[in-house]
Tab-separated table of C-alpha atoms and ligand atoms in Angstrom:
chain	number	residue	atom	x	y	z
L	145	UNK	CA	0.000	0.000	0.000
L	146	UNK	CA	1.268	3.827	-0.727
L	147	UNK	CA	1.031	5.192	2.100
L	148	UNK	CA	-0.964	8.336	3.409
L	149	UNK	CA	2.020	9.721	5.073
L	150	UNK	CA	5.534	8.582	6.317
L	151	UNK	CA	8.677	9.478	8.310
L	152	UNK	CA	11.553	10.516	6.227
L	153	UNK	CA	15.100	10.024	7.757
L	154	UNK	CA	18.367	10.910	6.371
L	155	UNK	CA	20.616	8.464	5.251
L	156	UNK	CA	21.625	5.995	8.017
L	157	UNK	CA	25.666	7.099	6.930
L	158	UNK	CA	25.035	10.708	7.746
L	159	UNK	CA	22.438	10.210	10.913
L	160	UNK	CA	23.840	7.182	13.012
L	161	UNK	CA	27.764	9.038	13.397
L	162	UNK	CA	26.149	12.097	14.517
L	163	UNK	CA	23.576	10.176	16.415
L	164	UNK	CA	26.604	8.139	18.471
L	165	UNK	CA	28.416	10.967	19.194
L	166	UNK	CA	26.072	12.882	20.608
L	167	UNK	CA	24.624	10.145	22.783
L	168	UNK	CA	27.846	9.407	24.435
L	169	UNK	CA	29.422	12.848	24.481
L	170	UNK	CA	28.415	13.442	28.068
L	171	UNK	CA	25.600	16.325	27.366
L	172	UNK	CA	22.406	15.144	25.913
L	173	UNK	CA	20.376	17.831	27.697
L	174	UNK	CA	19.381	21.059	25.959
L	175	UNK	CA	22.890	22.524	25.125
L	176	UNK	CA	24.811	23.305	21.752
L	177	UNK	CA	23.224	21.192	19.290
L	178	UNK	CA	19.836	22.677	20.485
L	179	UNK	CA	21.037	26.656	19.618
L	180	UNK	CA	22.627	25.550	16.601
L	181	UNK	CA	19.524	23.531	15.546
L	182	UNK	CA	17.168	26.498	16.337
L	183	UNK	CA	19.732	28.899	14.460
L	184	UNK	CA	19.503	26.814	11.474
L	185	UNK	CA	15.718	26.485	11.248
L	186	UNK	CA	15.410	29.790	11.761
L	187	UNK	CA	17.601	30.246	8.781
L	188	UNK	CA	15.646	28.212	6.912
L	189	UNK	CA	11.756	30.078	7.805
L	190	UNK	CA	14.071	33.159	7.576
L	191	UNK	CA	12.900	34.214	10.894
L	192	UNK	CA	16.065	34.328	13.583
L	193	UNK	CA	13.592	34.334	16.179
L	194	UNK	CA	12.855	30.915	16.187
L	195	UNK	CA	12.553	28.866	19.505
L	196	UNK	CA	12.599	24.861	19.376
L	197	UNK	CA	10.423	22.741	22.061
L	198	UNK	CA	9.358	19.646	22.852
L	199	UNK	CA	6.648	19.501	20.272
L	200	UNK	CA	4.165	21.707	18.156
L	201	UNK	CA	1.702	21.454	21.306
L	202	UNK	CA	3.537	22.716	23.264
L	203	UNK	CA	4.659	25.373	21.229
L	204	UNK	CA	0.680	26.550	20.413
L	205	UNK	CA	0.242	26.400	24.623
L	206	UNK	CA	3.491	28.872	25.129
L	207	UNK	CA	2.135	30.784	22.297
L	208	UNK	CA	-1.286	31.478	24.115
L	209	UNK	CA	0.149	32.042	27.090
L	210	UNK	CA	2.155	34.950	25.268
L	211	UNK	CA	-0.948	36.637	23.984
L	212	UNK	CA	-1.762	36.243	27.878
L	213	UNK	CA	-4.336	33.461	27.777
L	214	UNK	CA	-7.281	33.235	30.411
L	215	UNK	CA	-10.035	31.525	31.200
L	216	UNK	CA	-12.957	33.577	30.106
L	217	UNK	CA	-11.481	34.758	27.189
L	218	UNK	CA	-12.529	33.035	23.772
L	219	UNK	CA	-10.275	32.069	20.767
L	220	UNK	CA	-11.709	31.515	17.061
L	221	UNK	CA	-10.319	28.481	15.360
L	222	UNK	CA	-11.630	25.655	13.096
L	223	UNK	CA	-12.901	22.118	13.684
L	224	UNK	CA	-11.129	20.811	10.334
L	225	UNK	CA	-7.532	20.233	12.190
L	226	UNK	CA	-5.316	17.819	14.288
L	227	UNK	CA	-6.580	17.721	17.744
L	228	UNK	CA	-4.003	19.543	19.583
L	229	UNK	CA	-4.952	22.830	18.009
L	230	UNK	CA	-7.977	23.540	20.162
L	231	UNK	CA	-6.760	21.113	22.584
L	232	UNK	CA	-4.073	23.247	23.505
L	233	UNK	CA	-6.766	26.435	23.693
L	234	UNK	CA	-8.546	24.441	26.400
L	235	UNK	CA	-5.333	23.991	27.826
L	236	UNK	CA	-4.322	27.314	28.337
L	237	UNK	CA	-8.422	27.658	30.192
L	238	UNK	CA	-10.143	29.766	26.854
L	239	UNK	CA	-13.227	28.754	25.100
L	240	UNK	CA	-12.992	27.416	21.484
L	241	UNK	CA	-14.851	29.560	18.970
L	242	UNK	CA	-15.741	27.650	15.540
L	243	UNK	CA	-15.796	29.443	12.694
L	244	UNK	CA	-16.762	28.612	9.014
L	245	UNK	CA	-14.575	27.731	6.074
L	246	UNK	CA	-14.213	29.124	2.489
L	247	UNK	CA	-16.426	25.838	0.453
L	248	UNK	CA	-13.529	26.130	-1.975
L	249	UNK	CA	-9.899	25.433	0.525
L	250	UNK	CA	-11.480	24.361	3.365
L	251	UNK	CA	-9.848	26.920	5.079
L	252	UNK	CA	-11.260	29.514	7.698
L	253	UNK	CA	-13.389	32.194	6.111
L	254	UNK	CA	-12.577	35.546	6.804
L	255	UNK	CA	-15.569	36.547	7.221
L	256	UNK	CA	-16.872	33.931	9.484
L	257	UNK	CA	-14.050	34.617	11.709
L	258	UNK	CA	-15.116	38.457	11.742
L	259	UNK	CA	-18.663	37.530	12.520
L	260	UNK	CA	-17.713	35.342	15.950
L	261	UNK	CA	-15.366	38.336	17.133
L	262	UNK	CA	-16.859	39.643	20.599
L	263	UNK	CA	-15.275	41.630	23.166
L	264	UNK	CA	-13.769	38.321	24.975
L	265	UNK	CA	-11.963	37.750	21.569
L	266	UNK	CA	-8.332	37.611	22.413
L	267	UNK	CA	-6.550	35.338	19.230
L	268	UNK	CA	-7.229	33.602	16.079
L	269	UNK	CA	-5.526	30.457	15.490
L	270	UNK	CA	-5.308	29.924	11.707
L	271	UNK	CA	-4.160	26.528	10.306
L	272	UNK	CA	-2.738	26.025	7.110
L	273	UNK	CA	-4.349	22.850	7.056
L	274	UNK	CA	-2.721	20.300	4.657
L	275	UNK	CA	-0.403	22.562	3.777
L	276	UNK	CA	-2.274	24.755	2.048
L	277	UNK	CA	-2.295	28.990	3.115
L	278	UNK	CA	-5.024	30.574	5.076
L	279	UNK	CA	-6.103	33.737	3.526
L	280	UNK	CA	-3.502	35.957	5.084
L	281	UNK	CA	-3.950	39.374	3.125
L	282	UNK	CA	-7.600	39.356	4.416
L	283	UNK	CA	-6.810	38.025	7.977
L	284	UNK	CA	-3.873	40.648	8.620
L	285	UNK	CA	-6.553	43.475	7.998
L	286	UNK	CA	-8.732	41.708	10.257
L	287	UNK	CA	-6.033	41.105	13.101
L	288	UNK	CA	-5.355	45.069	12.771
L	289	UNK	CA	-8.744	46.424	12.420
L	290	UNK	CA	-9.432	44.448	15.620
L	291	UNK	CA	-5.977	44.728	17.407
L	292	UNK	CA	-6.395	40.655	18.057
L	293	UNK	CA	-3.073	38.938	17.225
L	294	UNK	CA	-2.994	35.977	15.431
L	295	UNK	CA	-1.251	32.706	15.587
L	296	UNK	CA	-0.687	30.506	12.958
L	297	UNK	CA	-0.603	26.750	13.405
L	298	UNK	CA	1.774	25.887	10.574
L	299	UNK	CA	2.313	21.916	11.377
L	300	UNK	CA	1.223	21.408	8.135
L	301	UNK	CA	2.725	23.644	5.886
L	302	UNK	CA	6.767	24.091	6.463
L	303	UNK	CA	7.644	25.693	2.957
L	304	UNK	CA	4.223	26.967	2.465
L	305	UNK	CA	4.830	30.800	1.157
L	306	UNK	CA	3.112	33.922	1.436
L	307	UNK	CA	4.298	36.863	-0.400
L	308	UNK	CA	7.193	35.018	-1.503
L	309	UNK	CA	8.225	34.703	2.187
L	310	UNK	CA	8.450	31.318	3.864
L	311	UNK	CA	5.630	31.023	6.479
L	312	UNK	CA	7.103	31.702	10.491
L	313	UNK	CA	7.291	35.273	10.013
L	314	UNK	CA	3.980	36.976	9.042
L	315	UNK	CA	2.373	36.809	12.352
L	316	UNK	CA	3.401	37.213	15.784
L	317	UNK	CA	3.182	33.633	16.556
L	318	UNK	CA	3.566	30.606	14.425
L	319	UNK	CA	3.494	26.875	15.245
L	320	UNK	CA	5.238	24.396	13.592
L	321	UNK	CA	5.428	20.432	14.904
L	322	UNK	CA	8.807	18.368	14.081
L	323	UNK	CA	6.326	15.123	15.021
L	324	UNK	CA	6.974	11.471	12.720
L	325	UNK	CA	4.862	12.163	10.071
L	326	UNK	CA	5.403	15.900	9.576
L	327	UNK	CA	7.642	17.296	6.540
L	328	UNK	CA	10.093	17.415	8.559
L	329	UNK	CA	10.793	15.427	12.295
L	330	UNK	CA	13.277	15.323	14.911
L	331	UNK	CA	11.345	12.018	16.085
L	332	UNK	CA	9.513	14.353	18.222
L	333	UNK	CA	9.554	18.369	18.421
L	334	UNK	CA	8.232	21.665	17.605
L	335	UNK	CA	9.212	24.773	16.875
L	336	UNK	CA	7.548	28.497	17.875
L	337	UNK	CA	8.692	31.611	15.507
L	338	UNK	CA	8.059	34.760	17.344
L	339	UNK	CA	8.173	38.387	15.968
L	340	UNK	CA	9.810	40.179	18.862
L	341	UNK	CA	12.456	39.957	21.133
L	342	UNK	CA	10.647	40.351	24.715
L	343	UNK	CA	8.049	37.347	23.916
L	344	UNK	CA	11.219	35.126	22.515
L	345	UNK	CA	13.120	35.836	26.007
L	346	UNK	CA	9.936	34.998	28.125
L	347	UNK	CA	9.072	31.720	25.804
L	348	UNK	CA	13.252	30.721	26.771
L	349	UNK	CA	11.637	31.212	30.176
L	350	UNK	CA	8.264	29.308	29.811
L	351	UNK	CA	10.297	26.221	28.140
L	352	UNK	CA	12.170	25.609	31.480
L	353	UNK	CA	9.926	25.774	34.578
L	354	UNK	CA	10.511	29.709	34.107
L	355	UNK	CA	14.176	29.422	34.753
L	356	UNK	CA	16.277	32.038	32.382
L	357	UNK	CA	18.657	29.193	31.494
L	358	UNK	CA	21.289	32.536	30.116
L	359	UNK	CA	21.985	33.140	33.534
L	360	UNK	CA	23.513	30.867	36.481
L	361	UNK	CA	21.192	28.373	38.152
L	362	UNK	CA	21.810	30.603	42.137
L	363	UNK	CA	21.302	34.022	40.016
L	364	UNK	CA	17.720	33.066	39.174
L	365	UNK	CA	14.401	33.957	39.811
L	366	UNK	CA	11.166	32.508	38.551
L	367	UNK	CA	8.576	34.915	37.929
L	368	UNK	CA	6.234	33.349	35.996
L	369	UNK	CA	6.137	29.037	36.231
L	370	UNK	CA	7.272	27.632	33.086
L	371	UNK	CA	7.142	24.092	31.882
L	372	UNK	CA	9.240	21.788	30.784
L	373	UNK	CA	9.114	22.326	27.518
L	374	UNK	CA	12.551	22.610	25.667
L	375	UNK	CA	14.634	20.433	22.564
L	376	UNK	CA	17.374	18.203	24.004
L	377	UNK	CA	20.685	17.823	22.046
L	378	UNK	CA	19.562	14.177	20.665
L	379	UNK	CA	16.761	15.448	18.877
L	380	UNK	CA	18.386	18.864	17.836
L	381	UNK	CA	21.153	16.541	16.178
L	382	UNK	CA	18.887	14.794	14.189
L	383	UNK	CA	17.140	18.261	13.425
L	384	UNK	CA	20.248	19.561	12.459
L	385	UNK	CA	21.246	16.348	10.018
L	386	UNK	CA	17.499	16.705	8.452
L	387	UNK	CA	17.992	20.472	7.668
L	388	UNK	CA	20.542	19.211	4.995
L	389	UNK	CA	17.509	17.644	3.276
L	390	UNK	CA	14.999	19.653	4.002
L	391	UNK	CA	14.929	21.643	1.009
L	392	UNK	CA	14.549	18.797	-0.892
L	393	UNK	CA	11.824	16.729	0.857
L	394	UNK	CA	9.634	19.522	0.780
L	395	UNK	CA	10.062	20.142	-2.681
L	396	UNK	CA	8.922	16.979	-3.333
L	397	UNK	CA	5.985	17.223	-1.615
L	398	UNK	CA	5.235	20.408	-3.841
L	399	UNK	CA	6.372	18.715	-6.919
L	400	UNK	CA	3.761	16.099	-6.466
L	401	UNK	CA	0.768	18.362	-4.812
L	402	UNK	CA	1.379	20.844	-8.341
L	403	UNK	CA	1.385	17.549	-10.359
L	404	UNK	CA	-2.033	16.295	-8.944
L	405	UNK	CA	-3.545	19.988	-9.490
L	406	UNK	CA	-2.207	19.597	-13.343
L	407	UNK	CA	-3.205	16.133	-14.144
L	408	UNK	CA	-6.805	15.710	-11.645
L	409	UNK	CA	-8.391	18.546	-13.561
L	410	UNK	CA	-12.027	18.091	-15.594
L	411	UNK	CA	-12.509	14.532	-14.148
L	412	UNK	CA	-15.889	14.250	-13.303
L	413	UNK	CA	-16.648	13.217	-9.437
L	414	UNK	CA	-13.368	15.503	-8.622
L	415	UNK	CA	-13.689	19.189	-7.318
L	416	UNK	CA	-9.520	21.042	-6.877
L	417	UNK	CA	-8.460	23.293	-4.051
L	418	UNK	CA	-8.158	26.543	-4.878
L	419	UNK	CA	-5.373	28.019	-3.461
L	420	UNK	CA	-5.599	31.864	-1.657
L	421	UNK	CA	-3.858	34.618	-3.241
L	422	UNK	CA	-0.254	35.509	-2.484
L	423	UNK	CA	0.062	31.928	-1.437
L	424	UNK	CA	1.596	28.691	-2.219
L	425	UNK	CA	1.110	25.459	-0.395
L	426	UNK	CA	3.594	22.868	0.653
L	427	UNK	CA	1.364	20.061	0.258
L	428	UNK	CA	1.669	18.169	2.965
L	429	UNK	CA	-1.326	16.081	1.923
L	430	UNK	CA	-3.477	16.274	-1.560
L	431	UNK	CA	-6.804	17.782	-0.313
L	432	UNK	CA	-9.654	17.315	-2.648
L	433	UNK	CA	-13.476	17.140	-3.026
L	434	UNK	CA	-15.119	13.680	-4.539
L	435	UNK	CA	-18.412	12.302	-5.276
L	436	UNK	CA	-18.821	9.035	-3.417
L	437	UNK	CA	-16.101	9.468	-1.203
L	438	UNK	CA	-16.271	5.650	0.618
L	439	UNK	CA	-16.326	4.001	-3.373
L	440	UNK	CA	-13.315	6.431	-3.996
L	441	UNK	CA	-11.735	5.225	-0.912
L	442	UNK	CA	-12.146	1.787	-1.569
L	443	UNK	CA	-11.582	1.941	-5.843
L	444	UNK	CA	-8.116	3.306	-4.416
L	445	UNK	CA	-7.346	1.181	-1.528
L	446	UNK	CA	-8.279	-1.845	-4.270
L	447	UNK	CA	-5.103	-0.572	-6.107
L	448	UNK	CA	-2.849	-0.175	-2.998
L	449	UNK	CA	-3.300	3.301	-2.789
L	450	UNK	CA	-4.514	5.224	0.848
L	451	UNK	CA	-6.662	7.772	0.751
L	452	UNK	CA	-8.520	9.077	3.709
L	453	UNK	CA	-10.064	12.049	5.525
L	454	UNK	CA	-7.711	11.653	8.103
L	455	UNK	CA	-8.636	13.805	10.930
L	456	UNK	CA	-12.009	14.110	12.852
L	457	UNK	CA	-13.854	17.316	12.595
L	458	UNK	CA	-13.110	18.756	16.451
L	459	UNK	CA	-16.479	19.258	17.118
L	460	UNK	CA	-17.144	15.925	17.582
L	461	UNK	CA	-15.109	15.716	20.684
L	462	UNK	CA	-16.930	16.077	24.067
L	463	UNK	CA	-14.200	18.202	25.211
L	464	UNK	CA	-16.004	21.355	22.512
L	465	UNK	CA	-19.519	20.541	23.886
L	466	UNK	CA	-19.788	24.231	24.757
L	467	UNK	CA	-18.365	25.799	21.282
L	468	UNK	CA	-21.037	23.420	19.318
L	469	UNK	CA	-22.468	26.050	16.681
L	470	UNK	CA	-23.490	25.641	13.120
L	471	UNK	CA	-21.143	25.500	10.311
L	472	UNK	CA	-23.222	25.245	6.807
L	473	UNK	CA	-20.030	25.307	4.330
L	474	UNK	CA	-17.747	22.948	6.819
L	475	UNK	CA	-20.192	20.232	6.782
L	476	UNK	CA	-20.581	20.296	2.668
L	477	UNK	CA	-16.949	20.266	2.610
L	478	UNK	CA	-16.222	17.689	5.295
L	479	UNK	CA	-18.794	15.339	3.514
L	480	UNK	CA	-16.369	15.272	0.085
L	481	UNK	CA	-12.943	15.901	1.561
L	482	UNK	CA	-10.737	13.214	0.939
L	483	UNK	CA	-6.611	13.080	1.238
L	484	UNK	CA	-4.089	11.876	-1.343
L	485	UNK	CA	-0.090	10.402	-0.444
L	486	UNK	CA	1.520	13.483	-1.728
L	487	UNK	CA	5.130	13.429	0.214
L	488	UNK	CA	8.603	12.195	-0.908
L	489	UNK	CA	7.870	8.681	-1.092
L	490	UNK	CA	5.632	8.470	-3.947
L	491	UNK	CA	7.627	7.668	-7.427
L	492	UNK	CA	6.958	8.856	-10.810
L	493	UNK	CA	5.075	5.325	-11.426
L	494	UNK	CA	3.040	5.979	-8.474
L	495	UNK	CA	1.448	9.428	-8.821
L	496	UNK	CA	0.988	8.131	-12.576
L	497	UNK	CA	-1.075	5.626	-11.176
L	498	UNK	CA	-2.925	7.681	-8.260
L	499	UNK	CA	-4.215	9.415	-11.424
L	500	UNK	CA	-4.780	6.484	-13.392
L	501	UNK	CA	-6.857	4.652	-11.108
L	502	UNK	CA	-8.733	7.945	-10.392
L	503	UNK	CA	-9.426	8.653	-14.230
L	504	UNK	CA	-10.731	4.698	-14.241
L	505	UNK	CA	-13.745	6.271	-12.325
L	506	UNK	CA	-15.378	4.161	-9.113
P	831	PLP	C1	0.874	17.583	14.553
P	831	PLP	C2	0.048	18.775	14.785
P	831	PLP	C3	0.178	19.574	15.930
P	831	PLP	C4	0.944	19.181	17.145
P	831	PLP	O1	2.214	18.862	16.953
P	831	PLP	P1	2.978	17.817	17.941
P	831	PLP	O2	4.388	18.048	17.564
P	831	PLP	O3	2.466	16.463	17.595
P	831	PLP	O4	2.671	18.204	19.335
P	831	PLP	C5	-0.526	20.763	15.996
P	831	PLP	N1	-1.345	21.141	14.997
P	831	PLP	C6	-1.522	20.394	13.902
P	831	PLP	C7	-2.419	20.904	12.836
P	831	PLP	C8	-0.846	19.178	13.768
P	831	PLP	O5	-1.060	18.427	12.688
């Protein structure tokens, strides 16, 4: 079976040496590899205020609690999204707002989101879902006209673009998860890109119990508790070893996601993404619309090919009982959405066939 997504690892020659050393060179805590990691990613997003954790979770929790987080106060978000999203709002004690989507990316509607703003309003949490780009031009004019910062949960789209510009530097706070089967994984591991210097010192702060790990362990004070939150040199080093390949991977995931939007077009039973303007995905999976989405599923999975949904609208979860609202365009979406293998491990051969077997009909 192709897979619907899969870990890429660099070539054992290149990752087991630096692996070794690193495990037995005495200091596998967060130390050198973990600044030169971060230093390096943040090279990459071109954003040098780049701060590596744990995971993408906790990098959305230390980014609420930046934008100062409290119960009472509401954040708009979407159902159509990995779990830890809103999770991680309930985590840091606000109340999940749903808005609607745009019926054509699946993506939150600007104007839905400006209809649910109230005076308890305090972010927006936008996710590029499957890679593909909110629409930012409209949602910067909202987060002005408004003064509510947003934060962008990029898990899925390292290498998306807007304006040219990598994504991790047009908002204040953006997400991005170095999990197993994101673009790009440290086994496990997140990184938060901040826009200025005062939130980047405190989230140093909130990644170790609130400790200012700069300064000598007697000369401390805790102001604010922090968690234990931060990269450790193990997974930095296999960061590090992944950014030489980075590049690549994710243009492979492109490659394929603009071959699909080429070769799926006019079949009948298929409706394409469009994408938003100024923006280009990264594809982390092949989102599209179909007609008889359980025959599609099983026509493909007959020919060794996954396709799925994937994730479970959020809604559904008892946890959101209190955000339940209506969302008209979501559930027409959600009812034809179905995900293609779109990453580095499908060959030529096999996104000739994805398309093949999808022409066949089902
Ligand atoms: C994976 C994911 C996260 C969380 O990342 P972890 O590194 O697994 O904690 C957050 N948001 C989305 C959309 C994700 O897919």
């Amino acid at each position: 079976m192709i897979p619907i997504v899969k870990p890429y690892l660099p070539p054992p020659d290149d990752l087991m040496p630096a692996l070794e050393e690193i495990l037995y060179s005495g200091y596998i805590a967060e130390g050198e590899k973990v600044y030169e990691f971060e230093k390096k990613f943040g090279s990459y997003i071109e954003n040098p205020l780049s701060i590596s954790l744990n995971s993408g979770t906790a990098a959305l929790h230390i980014a609420l609690l930046l934008v100062g987080i409290k119960p009472g106060d509401e954040v708009i978000s979407t159902v159509l999204t990995a779990e830890p999203t809103n999770v991680a709002i309930k985590l840091a004690g606000a109340k999940v707002v749903w808005a609607d989507v745009q019926k054509d990316t699946g993506l939150l509607d600007p104007e839905s989101v400006r209809s649910k703003i109230t005076s308890k309003t305090k972010a927006i949490m936008l996710v590029h879902y499957a890679g593909m780009v909110c629409d930012l031009d409209a949602f910067n004019s909202i987060s002005k006209e408004y003064n509510i910062p947003i934060i962008e949960d990029a898990a899925h789209a390292l290498g998306a673009r807007y304006n040219e510009m990598p994504i991790g530097s047009n908002a204040p706070y953006t997400i991005f998860s170095l999990q197993a089967i994101k673009h790009m994984t440290t086994v496990d591991g997140g990184v938060l890109a901040l826009k200025s210097q005062a939130h980047y010192d405190q989230a140093r702060r909130l990644r170790w119990f609130g400790l200012d790990k700069k300064k000598p362990r007697l000369e401390n004070d805790i102001t604010q508790a922090g968690y234990k939150y931060h990269m450790n040199n193990v997974n930095a080093t296999i960061g590090l070893i992944q950014l030489r390949y980075v590049q690549s991977i994710v243009q492979s995931y492109i490659d394929n996601g603009q071959f699909f939007d080429k070769s799926l077009q006019e079949i009948a039973g298929v409706e394409l993404m469009r994408y938003n303007h100024n923006t280009r995905p990264s594809y982390w999976l092949y989102t599209c619309l179909v007609e008889n989405r359980t025959g599609f599923i099983r026509k493909l999975a007959e020919s060794g090919i996954t396709a799925s949904e994937l994730h479970l609208r959020n809604d559904r979860h008892s946890l959101f009982a209190e955000s339940t609202c209506s969302l008209p365009i979501f559930d027409e979406f959600y009812k034809r959405m179905v995900h293609l293998p779109c990453g580095w491990w499908l060959s030529n051969e096999d996104r000739d066939k994805i398309v093949q077997v999808i022409k066949n009909g089902w």
